[in-house]
Each structure stands twice: as structure tokens, then as C-alpha cells.
PDB file of C-alpha atoms in Angstrom:
ATOM      1  CA  UNK A 826    -134.456-235.893   2.755  1.00 46.00           C
ATOM      2  CA  UNK A 827    -134.517-233.255   0.038  1.00 48.00           C
ATOM      3  CA  UNK A 828    -131.877-232.468  -2.565  1.00 48.00           C
ATOM      4  CA  UNK A 829    -132.160-229.178  -4.387  1.00 47.00           C
ATOM      5  CA  UNK A 830    -129.959-228.172  -7.319  1.00 45.00           C
ATOM      6  CA  UNK A 831    -130.538-224.505  -6.553  1.00 47.00           C
ATOM      7  CA  UNK A 832    -128.910-224.787  -3.105  1.00 46.00           C
ATOM      8  CA  UNK A 833    -125.108-224.686  -3.579  1.00 44.00           C
ATOM      9  CA  UNK A 834    -124.502-226.084  -0.084  1.00 45.00           C
ATOM     10  CA  UNK A 835    -126.457-229.176  -0.945  1.00 41.00           C
ATOM     11  CA  UNK A 836    -124.476-232.381  -1.623  1.00 38.00           C
ATOM     12  CA  UNK A 837    -126.399-232.844  -4.860  1.00 37.00           C
ATOM     13  CA  UNK A 838    -125.955-229.238  -5.988  1.00 39.00           C
ATOM     14  CA  UNK A 839    -124.151-227.844  -8.982  1.00 40.00           C
ATOM     15  CA  UNK A 840    -121.092-226.911  -6.963  1.00 43.00           C
ATOM     16  CA  UNK A 841    -119.507-230.319  -7.513  1.00 43.00           C
ATOM     17  CA  UNK A 842    -118.691-230.799  -3.836  1.00 46.00           C
ATOM     18  CA  UNK A 843    -119.968-234.375  -3.785  1.00 53.00           C
ATOM     19  CA  UNK A 844    -119.874-237.101  -6.369  1.00 57.00           C
ATOM     20  CA  UNK A 845    -122.986-238.986  -7.351  1.00 58.00           C
ATOM     21  CA  UNK A 846    -121.558-242.014  -5.517  1.00 63.00           C
ATOM     22  CA  UNK A 847    -121.420-240.013  -2.276  1.00 68.00           C
ATOM     23  CA  UNK A 848    -124.984-238.794  -2.771  1.00 66.00           C
ATOM     24  CA  UNK A 849    -126.140-242.338  -3.477  1.00 67.00           C
ATOM     25  CA  UNK A 850    -124.313-243.569  -0.382  1.00 69.00           C
ATOM     26  CA  UNK A 851    -126.014-240.916   1.749  1.00 72.00           C
ATOM     27  CA  UNK A 852    -129.407-241.720   0.225  1.00 71.00           C
ATOM     28  CA  UNK A 853    -129.011-245.461   0.766  1.00 70.00           C
ATOM     29  CA  UNK A 854    -127.845-244.874   4.355  1.00 72.00           C
ATOM     30  CA  UNK A 855    -130.946-242.811   5.055  1.00 74.00           C
ATOM     31  CA  UNK A 856    -133.172-245.387   3.364  1.00 69.00           C
ATOM     32  CA  UNK A 857    -131.578-248.050   5.550  1.00 67.00           C
ATOM     33  CA  UNK A 858    -132.283-245.966   8.651  1.00 69.00           C
ATOM     34  CA  UNK A 859    -135.911-245.637   7.579  1.00 67.00           C
ATOM     35  CA  UNK A 860    -136.121-249.380   7.048  1.00 64.00           C
ATOM     36  CA  UNK A 861    -134.739-250.086  10.506  1.00 65.00           C
ATOM     37  CA  UNK A 862    -137.072-247.531  12.090  1.00 64.00           C
ATOM     38  CA  UNK A 863    -140.141-248.965  10.328  1.00 61.00           C
ATOM     39  CA  UNK A 864    -139.374-252.595   9.438  1.00 57.00           C
ATOM     40  CA  UNK A 865    -143.042-253.518   9.155  1.00 56.00           C
ATOM     41  CA  UNK A 866    -143.578-251.169   6.204  1.00 54.00           C
ATOM     42  CA  UNK A 867    -140.796-252.395   3.907  1.00 54.00           C
ATOM     43  CA  UNK A 868    -141.525-249.820   1.214  1.00 59.00           C
ATOM     44  CA  UNK A 869    -140.490-246.273   0.444  1.00 59.00           C
ATOM     45  CA  UNK A 870    -141.839-243.788  -2.086  1.00 64.00           C
ATOM     46  CA  UNK A 871    -139.327-241.504  -3.781  1.00 65.00           C
ATOM     47  CA  UNK A 872    -140.712-238.437  -5.580  1.00 64.00           C
ATOM     48  CA  UNK A 873    -138.785-236.335  -8.085  1.00 61.00           C
ATOM     49  CA  UNK A 874    -139.586-232.607  -8.349  1.00 65.00           C
ATOM     50  CA  UNK A 875    -138.333-229.931 -10.712  1.00 63.00           C
ATOM     51  CA  UNK A 876    -137.095-226.509  -9.574  1.00 64.00           C
ATOM     52  CA  UNK A 877    -140.606-225.007  -9.437  1.00 66.00           C
ATOM     53  CA  UNK A 878    -142.002-227.798  -7.271  1.00 66.00           C
ATOM     54  CA  UNK A 879    -143.858-229.795  -9.905  1.00 68.00           C
ATOM     55  CA  UNK A 880    -143.697-233.551  -9.387  1.00 66.00           C
ATOM     56  CA  UNK A 881    -141.911-235.082 -12.352  1.00 60.00           C
ATOM     57  CA  UNK A 882    -141.879-238.756 -11.459  1.00 61.00           C
ATOM     58  CA  UNK A 883    -141.902-241.151  -8.554  1.00 56.00           C
ATOM     59  CA  UNK A 884    -140.643-244.575  -7.611  1.00 55.00           C
ATOM     60  CA  UNK A 885    -143.207-246.454  -5.562  1.00 53.00           C
ATOM     61  CA  UNK A 886    -143.223-249.524  -3.359  1.00 48.00           C
ATOM     62  CA  UNK A 887    -139.582-250.371  -3.554  1.00 50.00           C
ATOM     63  CA  UNK A 888    -139.080-253.136  -1.030  1.00 52.00           C
ATOM     64  CA  UNK A 889    -135.858-253.125   0.917  1.00 49.00           C
ATOM     65  CA  UNK A 890    -135.729-256.478   2.624  1.00 50.00           C
ATOM     66  CA  UNK A 891    -132.310-256.876   4.188  1.00 49.00           C
ATOM     67  CA  UNK A 892    -129.071-255.235   5.158  1.00 51.00           C
ATOM     68  CA  UNK A 893    -127.459-257.398   2.476  1.00 50.00           C
ATOM     69  CA  UNK A 894    -129.421-255.480  -0.165  1.00 48.00           C
ATOM     70  CA  UNK A 895    -128.379-252.169   1.341  1.00 49.00           C
ATOM     71  CA  UNK A 896    -124.723-253.185   1.534  1.00 53.00           C
ATOM     72  CA  UNK A 897    -124.684-253.746  -2.237  1.00 51.00           C
ATOM     73  CA  UNK A 898    -125.105-249.989  -2.670  1.00 49.00           C
ATOM     74  CA  UNK A 899    -123.318-248.549   0.342  1.00 51.00           C
ATOM     75  CA  UNK A 900    -119.697-249.499  -0.142  1.00 50.00           C
ATOM     76  CA  UNK A 901    -116.746-247.956   1.639  1.00 49.00           C
ATOM     77  CA  UNK A 902    -114.639-246.153  -0.974  1.00 45.00           C
ATOM     78  CA  UNK A 903    -111.447-247.502   0.600  1.00 48.00           C
ATOM     79  CA  UNK A 904    -112.502-251.131   0.324  1.00 53.00           C
ATOM     80  CA  UNK A 905    -112.325-252.958  -2.949  1.00 57.00           C
ATOM     81  CA  UNK A 906    -114.332-255.996  -3.895  1.00 64.00           C
ATOM     82  CA  UNK A 907    -112.366-259.200  -3.654  1.00 80.00           C
ATOM     83  CA  UNK A 908    -111.399-260.328  -7.117  1.00 89.00           C
ATOM     84  CA  UNK A 909    -112.051-263.988  -7.883  1.00 92.00           C
ATOM     85  CA  UNK A 910    -108.828-265.956  -8.333  1.00 92.00           C
ATOM     86  CA  UNK A 911    -109.382-266.215 -12.086  1.00 94.00           C
ATOM     87  CA  UNK A 912    -109.422-262.408 -12.336  1.00 95.00           C
ATOM     88  CA  UNK A 913    -106.574-261.781  -9.898  1.00 94.00           C
ATOM     89  CA  UNK A 914    -103.614-263.043 -11.909  1.00 95.00           C
ATOM     90  CA  UNK A 915    -100.777-260.924 -13.297  1.00 95.00           C
ATOM     91  CA  UNK A 916    -102.224-261.256 -16.799  1.00 96.00           C
ATOM     92  CA  UNK A 917    -105.671-260.260 -15.512  1.00 95.00           C
ATOM     93  CA  UNK A 918    -104.256-257.247 -13.674  1.00 95.00           C
ATOM     94  CA  UNK A 919    -102.703-256.052 -16.931  1.00 96.00           C
ATOM     95  CA  UNK A 920    -106.112-256.310 -18.625  1.00 96.00           C
ATOM     96  CA  UNK A 921    -107.825-254.540 -15.700  1.00 96.00           C
ATOM     97  CA  UNK A 922    -105.335-251.670 -15.904  1.00 96.00           C
ATOM     98  CA  UNK A 923    -105.945-251.284 -19.627  1.00 96.00           C
ATOM     99  CA  UNK A 924    -109.721-251.398 -19.089  1.00 96.00           C
ATOM    100  CA  UNK A 925    -109.407-248.728 -16.359  1.00 95.00           C
ATOM    101  CA  UNK A 926    -107.306-246.468 -18.583  1.00 95.00           C
ATOM    102  CA  UNK A 927    -109.896-246.800 -21.361  1.00 94.00           C
ATOM    103  CA  UNK A 928    -112.685-245.843 -18.939  1.00 94.00           C
ATOM    104  CA  UNK A 929    -114.438-249.197 -19.102  1.00 94.00           C
ATOM    105  CA  UNK A 930    -114.151-249.968 -15.367  1.00 94.00           C
ATOM    106  CA  UNK A 931    -113.542-247.983 -12.191  1.00 92.00           C
ATOM    107  CA  UNK A 932    -110.878-248.475  -9.515  1.00 90.00           C
ATOM    108  CA  UNK A 933    -113.064-251.160  -7.898  1.00 91.00           C
ATOM    109  CA  UNK A 934    -113.286-253.141 -11.163  1.00 94.00           C
ATOM    110  CA  UNK A 935    -116.951-252.187 -11.633  1.00 93.00           C
ATOM    111  CA  UNK A 936    -118.114-251.432 -15.188  1.00 94.00           C
ATOM    112  CA  UNK A 937    -118.668-247.844 -16.288  1.00 94.00           C
ATOM    113  CA  UNK A 938    -120.216-248.926 -19.586  1.00 94.00           C
ATOM    114  CA  UNK A 939    -123.580-250.393 -20.576  1.00 93.00           C
ATOM    115  CA  UNK A 940    -124.672-253.908 -19.628  1.00 94.00           C
ATOM    116  CA  UNK A 941    -124.238-255.146 -23.189  1.00 95.00           C
ATOM    117  CA  UNK A 942    -120.781-253.596 -23.508  1.00 95.00           C
ATOM    118  CA  UNK A 943    -119.855-255.048 -20.096  1.00 96.00           C
ATOM    119  CA  UNK A 944    -120.825-258.492 -21.339  1.00 96.00           C
ATOM    120  CA  UNK A 945    -118.601-258.063 -24.399  1.00 96.00           C
ATOM    121  CA  UNK A 946    -115.745-256.888 -22.151  1.00 97.00           C
ATOM    122  CA  UNK A 947    -116.261-259.908 -19.872  1.00 97.00           C
ATOM    123  CA  UNK A 948    -116.276-262.259 -22.853  1.00 96.00           C
ATOM    124  CA  UNK A 949    -113.035-260.807 -24.235  1.00 96.00           C
ATOM    125  CA  UNK A 950    -111.299-260.910 -20.839  1.00 97.00           C
ATOM    126  CA  UNK A 951    -112.487-264.463 -20.171  1.00 96.00           C
ATOM    127  CA  UNK A 952    -111.259-265.608 -23.580  1.00 96.00           C
ATOM    128  CA  UNK A 953    -107.765-264.173 -22.979  1.00 96.00           C
ATOM    129  CA  UNK A 954    -107.598-265.530 -19.429  1.00 96.00           C
ATOM    130  CA  UNK A 955    -108.989-268.969 -20.271  1.00 96.00           C
ATOM    131  CA  UNK A 956    -111.965-268.660 -17.901  1.00 95.00           C
ATOM    132  CA  UNK A 957    -114.509-271.370 -18.652  1.00 93.00           C
ATOM    133  CA  UNK A 958    -117.339-270.197 -16.348  1.00 94.00           C
ATOM    134  CA  UNK A 959    -117.075-266.569 -17.430  1.00 94.00           C
ATOM    135  CA  UNK A 960    -120.624-265.511 -16.636  1.00 96.00           C
ATOM    136  CA  UNK A 961    -120.516-266.908 -13.116  1.00 95.00           C
ATOM    137  CA  UNK A 962    -117.195-265.162 -12.397  1.00 95.00           C
ATOM    138  CA  UNK A 963    -118.229-261.756 -13.750  1.00 96.00           C
ATOM    139  CA  UNK A 964    -121.803-261.919 -12.402  1.00 94.00           C
ATOM    140  CA  UNK A 965    -120.366-262.468  -8.935  1.00 92.00           C
ATOM    141  CA  UNK A 966    -117.880-259.612  -9.231  1.00 93.00           C
ATOM    142  CA  UNK A 967    -120.355-257.178 -10.773  1.00 93.00           C
ATOM    143  CA  UNK A 968    -123.408-258.328  -8.814  1.00 91.00           C
ATOM    144  CA  UNK A 969    -125.383-259.040 -11.982  1.00 92.00           C
ATOM    145  CA  UNK A 970    -127.609-261.783 -13.263  1.00 92.00           C
ATOM    146  CA  UNK A 971    -128.150-263.179 -16.748  1.00 93.00           C
ATOM    147  CA  UNK A 972    -125.052-261.690 -18.339  1.00 96.00           C
ATOM    148  CA  UNK A 973    -125.335-264.298 -21.076  1.00 94.00           C
ATOM    149  CA  UNK A 974    -128.590-262.550 -22.043  1.00 96.00           C
ATOM    150  CA  UNK A 975    -126.778-259.185 -22.151  1.00 95.00           C
ATOM    151  CA  UNK A 976    -124.128-260.798 -24.351  1.00 95.00           C
ATOM    152  CA  UNK A 977    -126.643-262.195 -26.843  1.00 95.00           C
ATOM    153  CA  UNK A 978    -128.496-258.876 -26.877  1.00 95.00           C
ATOM    154  CA  UNK A 979    -125.180-257.171 -27.668  1.00 94.00           C
ATOM    155  CA  UNK A 980    -124.678-259.442 -30.659  1.00 93.00           C
ATOM    156  CA  UNK A 981    -127.776-257.878 -32.246  1.00 92.00           C
ATOM    157  CA  UNK A 982    -126.516-254.315 -31.842  1.00 91.00           C
ATOM    158  CA  UNK A 983    -124.694-252.421 -34.564  1.00 89.00           C
ATOM    159  CA  UNK A 984    -122.167-250.933 -32.140  1.00 90.00           C
ATOM    160  CA  UNK A 985    -120.943-254.303 -30.878  1.00 91.00           C
ATOM    161  CA  UNK A 986    -118.434-255.087 -33.640  1.00 91.00           C
ATOM    162  CA  UNK A 987    -116.824-251.666 -33.314  1.00 93.00           C
ATOM    163  CA  UNK A 988    -116.720-251.949 -29.506  1.00 93.00           C
ATOM    164  CA  UNK A 989    -115.298-255.506 -29.646  1.00 94.00           C
ATOM    165  CA  UNK A 990    -112.626-254.314 -32.077  1.00 93.00           C
ATOM    166  CA  UNK A 991    -111.676-251.480 -29.706  1.00 94.00           C
ATOM    167  CA  UNK A 992    -111.324-253.970 -26.840  1.00 95.00           C
ATOM    168  CA  UNK A 993    -109.218-256.321 -28.940  1.00 94.00           C
ATOM    169  CA  UNK A 994    -106.990-253.443 -29.984  1.00 94.00           C
ATOM    170  CA  UNK A 995    -106.727-252.287 -26.363  1.00 94.00           C
ATOM    171  CA  UNK A 996    -105.846-255.729 -25.031  1.00 93.00           C
ATOM    172  CA  UNK A 997    -103.481-256.425 -27.906  1.00 87.00           C
TER     173      UNK A 997
END
């Protein structure tokens, strides 16, 4: 499958016809089809080319083991992930709405900010909602691991205090 920015009919073109999520969904669907057609190989090489055909970069030997892996990336836009009970209360919904309005999360409650900022957001939400196992709850929802590491990395960044203050102001 080839995507070319110069071709305006292309889903990845400059015409804005398709979002990056739609392109990713199409790519992951085609990768899944390749996996099913050649299950013994288990790897795919993706090459990136510029407009004059020079190879810029490649991703090699990515192993796609199961449909479960593929389903993490190919998600129906109409379906939303099931919120854990701790994040599905009236108070939590108020916080989610504020986070959406600020551009921190999308309509499916997935973060639109960096991993470290997401960890700070999770910590602030968990504190307000009284969630004791905050990392487990947010790691499940966001399909992440080691969010505590992201949190401690965030504590060493200069931007963290300013970002935490903006969240606290947002949440009131």
C-alpha cells in the first residue's frame, strides 16, 4: 500500500479528506490482512519515502502476533471504550468534560497530550475522585504500562508545575 502526499485523491493527501485516525485504521486493517495471509512470517517492513523517491527511514521486523494486538489500533469510531466504574461517576464525567474541552482527551477518553502530562492528569483526576489504584485504572483505560514511571519522569520536567496548575485551575 502506498500513500503519496502529491496525490490529492489519496487518503493521506493534503486535501484533508481523511483524518490520521482513518489512515491508521486502513493501514492496520491492511497489516492485519497481510498477517492472516502469511501467518508464518509474523513481520512486516514499512519504508518511508520522500516525494522524489528517496528512502527516508524504515521500520523493520515489527511482529504482529494476534488479533488482540490489531484490535488495539483498529477501533470503530462509534464505539467508546468502557469506562471503569471509578471513572464513570457523575463527578468523573464532569472532569472528563472539562478535560475534553481543554483538549487533553478525545471523545473516547484517550489522551491527546504527552505520556508525562497524561500521568499528571491521571494523578489529579484520581486524587479528586478518591481512586486508590490510580495507575491500574488509567493504564487499563489508556492501554499503557508503567504510568508511575511517566509520573516520576514528569516530576523532573520544568513544564510539570505549570501544567499541574492549569489542570487544578480547570478542575476547580
